[in-house]
Short mmCIF file of C-alpha atoms and ligand atoms in Angstrom, two decimals:
data_model
loop_
_atom_site.label_atom_id
_atom_site.label_comp_id
_atom_site.label_asym_id
_atom_site.label_seq_id
_atom_site.Cartn_x
_atom_site.Cartn_y
_atom_site.Cartn_z
CA MET N 1418 45.59 54.40 -20.46
CA LYS N 1419 46.42 54.81 -16.68
CA VAL N 1420 49.33 53.11 -15.65
CA CYS N 1421 50.41 52.19 -12.17
CA VAL N 1422 54.52 51.91 -11.48
CA VAL N 1423 55.28 49.60 -8.29
CA GLY N 1424 58.63 50.91 -6.58
CA GLY N 1425 59.93 53.79 -5.54
CA GLY N 1426 63.50 54.30 -7.26
CA ALA N 1427 65.60 56.13 -9.92
CA ARG N 1428 64.60 53.33 -12.11
CA GLU N 1429 60.74 53.68 -11.49
CA HIS N 1430 60.99 56.88 -11.68
CA ALA N 1431 62.54 57.03 -15.20
CA LEU N 1432 59.57 54.14 -16.21
CA ALA N 1433 57.25 56.65 -14.90
CA VAL N 1434 58.61 59.84 -16.99
CA ALA N 1435 59.02 57.25 -20.07
CA LEU N 1436 55.12 56.13 -19.69
CA SER N 1437 53.80 59.66 -18.98
CA ARG N 1438 54.52 60.96 -22.40
CA THR N 1439 51.21 58.46 -23.36
CA ALA N 1440 49.78 57.55 -20.13
CA ASP N 1441 48.29 58.66 -16.75
CA VAL N 1442 50.82 57.52 -14.20
CA VAL N 1443 50.60 56.73 -10.52
CA VAL N 1444 53.43 55.35 -8.78
CA THR N 1445 53.47 53.25 -5.83
CA PRO N 1446 54.84 54.11 -3.00
CA GLY N 1447 56.96 56.25 -5.14
CA ASN N 1448 59.16 59.42 -3.53
CA PRO N 1449 58.69 62.57 -2.65
CA LEU N 1450 60.18 63.39 -6.22
CA ILE N 1451 58.35 60.94 -8.09
CA PRO N 1452 55.53 63.08 -9.44
CA GLY N 1453 51.99 60.70 -9.16
CA SER N 1454 52.99 59.32 -6.02
CA THR N 1455 51.08 57.42 -3.59
CA PRO N 1456 51.20 55.60 -0.50
CA ALA N 1457 48.33 53.43 -1.48
CA PRO N 1458 49.38 49.61 -1.80
CA PRO N 1459 49.06 48.21 -5.36
CA GLU N 1460 46.02 46.02 -4.03
CA GLU N 1461 44.37 49.27 -3.61
CA ILE N 1462 44.96 50.96 -7.09
CA GLU N 1463 42.93 50.46 -10.07
CA ALA N 1464 44.81 50.94 -13.06
CA ASP N 1465 44.55 49.52 -16.79
CA LEU N 1466 48.51 48.19 -16.37
CA PHE N 1467 50.39 47.68 -13.70
CA VAL N 1468 54.36 47.64 -14.16
CA ILE N 1469 56.15 46.34 -11.26
CA GLY N 1470 59.74 47.80 -10.95
CA PRO N 1471 61.90 45.95 -8.32
CA GLU N 1472 62.53 42.33 -8.22
CA ALA N 1473 61.54 41.63 -4.61
CA PRO N 1474 57.71 42.05 -5.21
CA LEU N 1475 58.34 39.92 -8.34
CA VAL N 1476 60.02 37.39 -6.41
CA ASP N 1477 57.08 37.43 -3.78
CA GLY N 1478 54.56 37.12 -6.52
CA LEU N 1479 52.83 40.36 -6.79
CA ALA N 1480 52.51 40.03 -10.34
CA ASP N 1481 50.46 36.58 -9.21
CA ARG N 1482 48.35 38.45 -6.93
CA LEU N 1483 47.23 41.18 -9.19
CA ARG N 1484 46.52 39.06 -12.32
CA ALA N 1485 44.40 36.68 -9.88
CA ARG N 1486 42.08 39.76 -9.54
CA GLY N 1487 42.12 40.41 -13.00
CA ASP N 1488 44.50 42.96 -13.77
CA LEU N 1489 46.76 43.49 -16.65
CA VAL N 1490 50.49 43.23 -15.35
CA PHE N 1491 53.59 43.89 -16.66
CA GLY N 1492 56.65 41.48 -14.97
CA PRO N 1493 56.68 38.14 -14.20
CA GLY N 1494 55.13 35.78 -12.06
CA ALA N 1495 57.04 34.13 -9.04
CA ASP N 1496 57.56 31.04 -10.84
CA GLY N 1497 59.51 33.27 -13.42
CA ALA N 1498 60.94 35.52 -11.13
CA HIS N 1499 62.79 32.58 -9.40
CA LEU N 1500 65.02 33.10 -12.47
CA GLU N 1501 66.65 36.39 -10.12
CA GLY N 1502 65.34 34.84 -6.90
CA SER N 1503 67.63 31.80 -6.95
CA LYS N 1504 71.17 31.98 -8.62
CA ALA N 1505 71.38 28.07 -8.50
CA TRP N 1506 67.77 27.58 -10.43
CA MET N 1507 69.03 30.41 -13.30
CA LYS N 1508 72.19 28.45 -13.51
CA GLU N 1509 70.23 24.84 -13.98
CA LEU N 1510 67.95 26.20 -16.24
CA ALA N 1511 70.50 27.98 -18.23
CA ALA N 1512 72.06 24.51 -18.73
CA ARG N 1513 69.04 23.09 -19.89
CA ALA N 1514 68.41 25.90 -22.42
CA ASP N 1515 72.18 25.15 -23.37
CA VAL N 1516 72.92 28.76 -22.45
CA PRO N 1517 76.72 29.27 -22.51
CA THR N 1518 77.62 30.28 -18.60
CA ALA N 1519 80.60 30.31 -16.49
CA ARG N 1520 81.41 26.80 -15.02
CA HIS N 1521 79.74 26.33 -11.32
CA GLY N 1522 78.62 24.59 -8.34
CA THR N 1523 75.78 25.28 -5.73
CA PHE N 1524 77.13 24.33 -2.33
CA THR N 1525 75.49 24.58 1.33
CA ASP N 1526 78.58 23.12 3.02
CA GLN N 1527 81.75 24.78 3.03
CA ALA N 1528 84.05 21.44 2.56
CA PRO N 1529 82.69 20.84 -0.77
CA ALA N 1530 82.74 24.58 -1.31
CA ASP N 1531 86.57 24.41 -0.50
CA ALA N 1532 87.21 21.37 -2.94
CA PHE N 1533 85.02 23.08 -5.82
CA LEU N 1534 87.00 26.58 -5.55
CA ASP N 1535 90.45 24.49 -5.32
CA THR N 1536 89.41 23.34 -9.17
CA LEU N 1537 89.29 27.02 -10.57
CA GLY N 1538 91.74 29.22 -12.10
CA ASP N 1539 92.79 32.49 -10.39
CA LEU N 1540 89.74 34.44 -10.28
CA PHE N 1541 87.09 33.32 -7.64
CA VAL N 1542 83.05 34.17 -7.73
CA VAL N 1543 81.33 33.90 -4.69
CA LYS N 1544 77.72 34.52 -5.00
CA THR N 1545 74.49 34.07 -2.53
CA ASP N 1546 71.60 32.04 -4.20
CA GLY N 1547 69.16 34.61 -2.98
CA LEU N 1548 68.40 38.02 -3.36
CA ALA N 1549 70.95 40.70 -1.76
CA ALA N 1550 70.22 44.05 -3.67
CA GLY N 1551 73.38 43.20 -5.98
CA LYS N 1552 75.39 43.08 -3.08
CA GLY N 1553 75.87 39.62 -2.61
CA VAL N 1554 78.76 38.75 -5.57
CA LEU N 1555 82.30 38.55 -4.64
CA VAL N 1556 85.22 38.70 -6.97
CA THR N 1557 88.23 37.81 -5.84
CA THR N 1558 91.42 36.51 -6.70
CA SER N 1559 92.19 35.46 -3.39
CA ARG N 1560 91.14 31.90 -2.59
CA SER N 1561 91.13 32.21 1.18
CA GLU N 1562 89.12 35.70 0.76
CA ALA N 1563 86.92 33.60 -1.71
CA SER N 1564 86.69 30.37 1.29
CA GLU N 1565 86.42 33.21 3.99
CA ALA N 1566 83.28 34.69 1.99
CA VAL N 1567 81.49 31.48 1.64
CA ALA N 1568 81.69 30.84 5.12
CA GLY N 1569 80.09 34.30 6.16
CA TYR N 1570 77.51 33.39 3.49
CA LEU N 1571 76.47 29.86 4.96
CA SER N 1572 76.61 30.87 8.23
CA GLY N 1573 73.72 33.63 7.56
CA ASP N 1574 76.25 36.70 8.81
CA ARG N 1575 76.62 38.11 5.70
CA PHE N 1576 73.34 38.21 3.74
CA GLY N 1577 70.83 35.98 5.96
CA ASP N 1578 68.89 33.23 4.64
CA ALA N 1579 70.35 34.62 0.83
CA GLY N 1580 73.25 33.13 1.61
CA ARG N 1581 72.64 29.82 3.44
CA THR N 1582 73.44 28.51 -0.16
CA VAL N 1583 76.25 29.51 -2.23
CA VAL N 1584 76.75 29.39 -5.99
CA ILE N 1585 80.83 29.27 -6.63
CA GLU N 1586 81.42 30.20 -10.11
CA GLU N 1587 85.00 30.16 -12.33
CA GLY N 1588 85.67 33.92 -13.02
CA MET N 1589 85.08 35.33 -16.68
CA VAL N 1590 86.89 38.08 -18.04
CA GLY N 1591 85.97 40.56 -20.46
CA PRO N 1592 83.65 43.49 -21.19
CA GLU N 1593 80.02 43.33 -19.78
CA LEU N 1594 76.88 44.09 -21.89
CA SER N 1595 73.39 44.37 -20.38
CA LEU N 1596 70.62 43.48 -22.90
CA LEU N 1597 66.95 44.18 -21.90
CA ALA N 1598 64.06 42.18 -23.72
CA ILE N 1599 60.56 42.71 -23.34
CA CYS N 1600 58.90 39.32 -23.23
CA ASP N 1601 55.05 38.46 -23.93
CA GLY N 1602 55.48 34.57 -22.68
CA GLN N 1603 56.27 33.88 -26.34
CA THR N 1604 58.33 36.14 -28.09
CA ALA N 1605 60.74 38.83 -27.24
CA VAL N 1606 61.79 42.47 -28.56
CA ALA N 1607 65.19 43.55 -27.22
CA LEU N 1608 65.60 47.44 -26.16
CA ALA N 1609 69.05 49.21 -26.65
CA PRO N 1610 71.50 47.99 -25.30
CA ALA N 1611 73.43 49.50 -22.19
CA GLN N 1612 76.61 49.47 -20.11
CA ASP N 1613 76.42 49.91 -16.38
CA PHE N 1614 79.23 50.16 -13.73
CA LYS N 1615 78.96 47.83 -10.97
CA ARG N 1616 81.95 48.36 -8.91
CA VAL N 1617 81.68 51.62 -6.32
CA GLY N 1618 84.92 52.71 -7.47
CA ALA N 1619 86.86 54.29 -10.55
CA GLY N 1620 88.66 51.59 -12.81
CA ASP N 1621 86.19 48.62 -11.42
CA THR N 1622 87.55 48.66 -7.90
CA GLY N 1623 85.79 48.10 -4.43
CA PRO N 1624 82.68 46.35 -3.80
CA ASN N 1625 80.17 45.51 -5.88
CA THR N 1626 76.88 48.16 -6.02
CA GLY N 1627 73.51 48.14 -7.32
CA GLY N 1628 74.80 50.26 -10.19
CA MET N 1629 76.86 53.43 -10.36
CA GLY N 1630 76.18 54.59 -13.71
CA ALA N 1631 75.38 53.75 -17.13
CA TYR N 1632 75.53 54.71 -20.98
CA SER N 1633 73.66 54.00 -23.85
CA PRO N 1634 74.01 53.40 -26.92
CA VAL N 1635 77.36 51.17 -26.58
CA PRO N 1636 78.95 51.52 -29.56
CA MET N 1637 80.87 47.74 -29.29
CA ILE N 1638 77.38 46.44 -29.55
CA ASP N 1639 76.03 46.29 -33.05
CA ASP N 1640 72.65 44.62 -34.06
CA ASP N 1641 74.92 41.49 -35.27
CA LEU N 1642 75.61 41.33 -31.34
CA VAL N 1643 72.24 41.94 -30.10
CA GLY N 1644 70.61 39.20 -32.72
CA ILE N 1645 73.21 36.81 -31.07
CA VAL N 1646 72.42 37.69 -27.37
CA MET N 1647 68.39 37.13 -28.67
CA ASP N 1648 69.01 33.70 -30.27
CA ARG N 1649 71.61 32.10 -28.42
CA PHE N 1650 70.22 33.21 -25.00
CA VAL N 1651 66.75 35.16 -24.54
CA GLU N 1652 64.85 33.12 -27.02
CA PRO N 1653 66.30 29.55 -25.54
CA THR N 1654 65.56 30.68 -22.18
CA LEU N 1655 61.53 31.66 -23.03
CA ALA N 1656 61.34 28.61 -24.59
CA THR N 1657 62.48 26.41 -21.66
CA LEU N 1658 60.57 28.71 -19.50
CA ARG N 1659 57.66 27.71 -21.59
CA ALA N 1660 58.17 24.45 -21.55
CA ASP N 1661 58.26 24.33 -17.68
CA ASP N 1662 54.73 25.99 -18.07
CA ILE N 1663 55.83 29.40 -16.89
CA ASP N 1664 54.47 32.40 -18.86
CA TYR N 1665 56.87 34.90 -18.96
CA ARG N 1666 55.92 38.31 -19.70
CA GLY N 1667 58.02 40.83 -18.16
CA VAL N 1668 61.82 41.84 -18.93
CA LEU N 1669 64.17 39.21 -19.25
CA TYR N 1670 67.60 41.25 -18.10
CA ALA N 1671 70.48 39.20 -19.57
CA GLY N 1672 73.71 40.33 -18.02
CA LEU N 1673 76.88 38.96 -20.11
CA MET N 1674 80.23 39.21 -20.66
CA LEU N 1675 82.05 38.80 -23.84
CA THR N 1676 84.32 36.54 -23.20
CA PRO N 1677 87.63 35.28 -25.60
CA GLU N 1678 85.05 32.30 -26.12
CA GLY N 1679 82.40 34.35 -27.04
CA PRO N 1680 79.56 35.84 -24.98
CA LYS N 1681 78.35 34.18 -21.83
CA LEU N 1682 75.79 35.13 -19.37
CA VAL N 1683 76.27 36.21 -15.84
CA GLU N 1684 73.14 36.07 -14.68
CA TYR N 1685 69.23 37.37 -15.48
CA ASN N 1686 67.33 39.70 -14.02
CA VAL N 1687 63.50 39.65 -14.21
CA ARG N 1688 63.03 43.41 -13.94
CA PHE N 1689 64.27 46.60 -15.88
CA GLY N 1690 67.93 47.21 -14.69
CA ASP N 1691 68.79 50.20 -12.49
CA PRO N 1692 70.62 52.24 -13.42
CA GLU N 1693 70.15 50.98 -17.42
CA SER N 1694 66.53 51.94 -17.46
CA GLN N 1695 67.75 55.54 -16.56
CA VAL N 1696 69.47 55.82 -20.16
CA VAL N 1697 67.32 52.85 -22.27
CA LEU N 1698 63.87 54.42 -21.25
CA PRO N 1699 64.91 58.52 -21.97
CA ARG N 1700 66.14 56.92 -25.76
CA TYR N 1701 62.74 55.17 -26.46
CA ALA N 1702 60.93 56.67 -29.38
CA GLY N 1703 57.76 54.94 -29.24
CA ASP N 1704 54.80 54.38 -26.60
CA LEU N 1705 56.29 52.70 -23.87
CA ALA N 1706 52.76 52.38 -22.33
CA ALA N 1707 51.62 50.27 -25.59
CA LEU N 1708 54.53 48.07 -25.77
CA LEU N 1709 54.25 47.25 -22.01
CA ALA N 1710 50.61 46.91 -22.15
CA GLU N 1711 50.75 44.56 -25.45
CA ALA N 1712 53.62 42.30 -23.67
CA ALA N 1713 51.53 42.14 -20.68
CA SER N 1714 48.34 40.79 -22.97
CA GLY N 1715 50.49 37.95 -24.68
CA HIS N 1716 51.21 39.57 -27.86
CA ILE N 1717 54.08 42.33 -28.55
CA GLU N 1718 53.16 44.23 -31.86
CA SER N 1719 54.95 47.23 -31.50
CA THR N 1720 58.67 47.13 -32.48
CA PRO N 1721 60.82 49.05 -30.45
CA THR N 1722 62.64 52.37 -31.57
CA PHE N 1723 65.00 54.26 -30.22
CA VAL N 1724 66.61 58.19 -30.71
CA ASP N 1725 69.98 58.24 -31.84
CA ASP N 1726 70.93 60.69 -29.10
CA ALA N 1727 73.16 59.08 -26.54
CA ALA N 1728 72.44 59.02 -22.72
CA VAL N 1729 74.56 58.82 -19.82
CA THR N 1730 73.66 58.20 -16.19
CA VAL N 1731 75.76 59.26 -13.28
CA VAL N 1732 74.57 57.80 -9.50
CA CYS N 1733 75.17 59.84 -6.89
CA ALA N 1734 75.45 58.07 -3.81
CA VAL N 1735 76.17 58.56 0.01
CA GLU N 1736 79.14 58.21 2.21
CA GLY N 1737 79.89 54.64 3.08
CA TYR N 1738 77.59 53.14 -0.03
CA PRO N 1739 77.46 50.18 -0.05
CA THR N 1740 78.63 48.88 3.38
CA SER N 1741 77.55 51.37 5.67
CA PRO N 1742 75.64 54.07 4.02
CA ARG N 1743 75.28 57.39 5.94
CA LEU N 1744 71.74 58.49 5.36
CA GLY N 1745 69.81 61.84 6.62
CA ASP N 1746 71.92 64.60 5.10
CA PRO N 1747 70.15 67.55 3.66
CA ILE N 1748 70.30 67.32 -0.24
CA GLU N 1749 70.79 70.74 -2.07
CA GLY N 1750 71.03 71.73 -5.64
CA LEU N 1751 68.53 69.93 -7.63
CA GLU N 1752 67.01 73.14 -9.44
CA ALA N 1753 70.38 73.83 -10.39
CA ALA N 1754 71.20 70.31 -11.64
CA GLY N 1755 68.19 69.84 -13.24
CA ALA N 1756 68.47 73.08 -15.18
CA VAL N 1757 71.59 71.43 -17.42
CA GLU N 1758 70.63 71.23 -20.83
CA GLY N 1759 69.45 67.90 -21.63
CA VAL N 1760 69.58 66.60 -17.75
CA THR N 1761 66.86 64.69 -15.89
CA LEU N 1762 67.33 63.66 -12.31
CA TYR N 1763 65.64 60.33 -11.27
CA SER N 1764 65.36 60.23 -7.36
CA ALA N 1765 65.57 57.01 -5.31
CA GLY N 1766 66.77 57.50 -1.90
CA VAL N 1767 65.06 60.59 -1.14
CA ALA N 1768 62.66 61.53 1.85
CA ARG N 1769 61.56 64.49 3.64
CA SER N 1770 62.29 65.18 6.86
CA GLU N 1771 59.66 66.80 9.49
CA SER N 1772 60.85 70.27 8.90
CA GLY N 1773 60.14 69.56 4.96
CA GLN N 1774 63.84 69.39 4.27
CA LEU N 1775 64.88 67.00 1.40
CA VAL N 1776 67.41 64.66 3.10
CA THR N 1777 69.15 61.31 1.85
CA ALA N 1778 67.18 58.17 2.69
CA GLY N 1779 68.89 55.30 0.71
CA GLY N 1780 72.40 54.28 -0.44
CA ARG N 1781 71.90 55.57 -4.05
CA VAL N 1782 70.01 59.21 -3.82
CA LEU N 1783 69.86 60.46 -7.16
CA ALA N 1784 70.40 59.32 -10.71
CA VAL N 1785 71.44 61.91 -12.93
CA THR N 1786 70.92 61.06 -16.38
CA ALA N 1787 71.94 63.60 -19.44
CA VAL N 1788 70.69 63.07 -23.20
CA SER N 1789 72.56 64.72 -25.91
CA PRO N 1790 73.61 63.83 -29.85
CA ASP N 1791 76.91 62.64 -28.78
CA LEU N 1792 78.18 60.76 -25.96
CA VAL N 1793 80.88 62.74 -25.03
CA THR N 1794 78.59 65.65 -24.84
CA ALA N 1795 76.18 63.49 -22.66
CA ARG N 1796 79.09 62.44 -20.25
CA ARG N 1797 79.97 65.97 -19.66
CA ARG N 1798 76.36 67.50 -18.78
CA ALA N 1799 75.78 64.81 -16.39
CA TYR N 1800 78.60 65.40 -14.19
CA GLU N 1801 78.42 68.82 -14.51
CA ALA N 1802 74.63 68.59 -12.90
CA ALA N 1803 75.85 65.72 -10.64
CA ASP N 1804 78.63 67.92 -9.49
CA LEU N 1805 75.69 70.78 -8.61
CA VAL N 1806 73.79 68.73 -6.47
CA THR N 1807 75.36 68.31 -2.73
CA TRP N 1808 74.96 66.48 0.57
CA SER N 1809 77.65 65.80 2.86
CA GLY N 1810 80.12 63.33 1.91
CA LYS N 1811 78.27 62.33 -1.61
CA LEU N 1812 79.77 59.74 -3.55
CA VAL N 1813 80.12 59.72 -7.30
CA ARG N 1814 82.09 56.95 -9.44
CA SER N 1815 84.02 59.36 -11.45
CA ASP N 1816 84.90 57.14 -14.93
CA ILE N 1817 81.34 56.27 -15.83
CA ALA N 1818 81.37 56.00 -19.63
CA ALA N 1819 84.97 57.60 -19.81
CA ALA N 1820 85.87 55.04 -22.21
CA VAL N 1821 83.97 56.43 -24.80
CA GLU N 1822 85.56 59.77 -24.54
CA ARG N 1823 88.92 58.06 -25.00
CA SER N 1824 87.65 56.16 -28.03
P1 AMP Q 2840 75.58 39.36 -10.97
O1 AMP Q 2840 74.63 39.90 -9.82
O2 AMP Q 2840 75.86 37.72 -10.89
O3 AMP Q 2840 75.15 40.21 -11.92
O4 AMP Q 2840 77.12 39.65 -10.81
C1 AMP Q 2840 77.62 41.17 -10.43
C2 AMP Q 2840 78.70 41.15 -10.91
O5 AMP Q 2840 79.65 40.45 -10.44
C3 AMP Q 2840 78.77 41.19 -12.37
O6 AMP Q 2840 78.15 42.17 -13.24
C4 AMP Q 2840 80.41 41.01 -12.39
O7 AMP Q 2840 80.59 42.16 -12.91
C5 AMP Q 2840 80.64 39.62 -11.70
N1 AMP Q 2840 80.66 38.93 -11.79
C6 AMP Q 2840 79.80 37.92 -11.63
N2 AMP Q 2840 79.78 36.51 -11.99
C7 AMP Q 2840 81.01 36.96 -12.49
C8 AMP Q 2840 81.86 35.67 -13.22
N3 AMP Q 2840 81.44 34.43 -13.21
N4 AMP Q 2840 82.92 36.07 -13.72
C9 AMP Q 2840 83.45 37.40 -13.24
N5 AMP Q 2840 82.57 38.05 -13.04
C10 AMP Q 2840 81.63 37.85 -12.37
#
């Protein structure tokens, strides 16, 4: 089978590596460190299966365009991708599906937004309705900071059109859990749970990012909890999508918070998580290309299985990420890092300069994944390898999977 992966980040690199165990893989546009990368646009590539990585082309209808010419595509159409493209619509659908989620309101004007903020407790959450690369969410205990964020979002200053509608939510507290479900339009199967780390700084400090690291499996999340998430969140959401005539074939990624009142939905994403994919996919024990092709065809037959080994990924980012990333610095040490036992480097923000030198070209540059029989060793090796890669101002969050080491 020939598979075309669309995207060029560490998630697509991890998809390409996992898929290439059983398929021939091309990646568009890829990047200089992803084998099989091609600059040809997806519409000019022939493949037995297309797997679309990032949310933006999904929201933009790439899956629809490819399906219209008869291609087999893993990834929802623009209708289903709206779940991620509009947080307001996601909340509305969650309410219809009776999925537990934080109390919220949707606003386009400051005064009613301020009035709603006054009804909340002491943790305020302000989100852009539209896509903002994981950075459009503010969680704060400051009522005035929340109100200022609303003003910045609504004016278009902070996130352009994505922020002209805001969703305000009550703050929830509790550990977070990501569960990725593979959907064929009718049914869904769960992949192994992962935990990711969204804030830039150790101890969950600083602004939200695309994700600074992740690990899998998650000892706290047993099969019962996975079953609850599938029954209470994923299945009712799929059923509601179906009732809306939306044939959802792709990943439904449920981001949840385990609150004292039980699990609640934080958000849905419509694609593989990044960096969750970099710890979940290396643990996949079956034929990933077959599973995704089945889902894309509307009939999942495989049961996902995972190796017992643990995986930890540590993201190496650039100075200033996520607010003002500094780019263009030479990257060194890839070979030594890749030689650490059990380590794979998944590349994202990398480019070649005119002289052929690899340089940083995006906020998140590499996801350094180590797979090992136990989480403690996987964590140690991921950090050992991450230390060996260098560029000026490299940024690494120091406490990825640290709680596991203490437990
Ligand atoms: P989202 O893009 O909606 O997943 O939000 C990004 C991150 O913001 C989540 O992973 C949470 O850490 C945090 N967050 C979002 N919504 C809430 C909420 N209602 N309460 C507390 N934290 C939240």
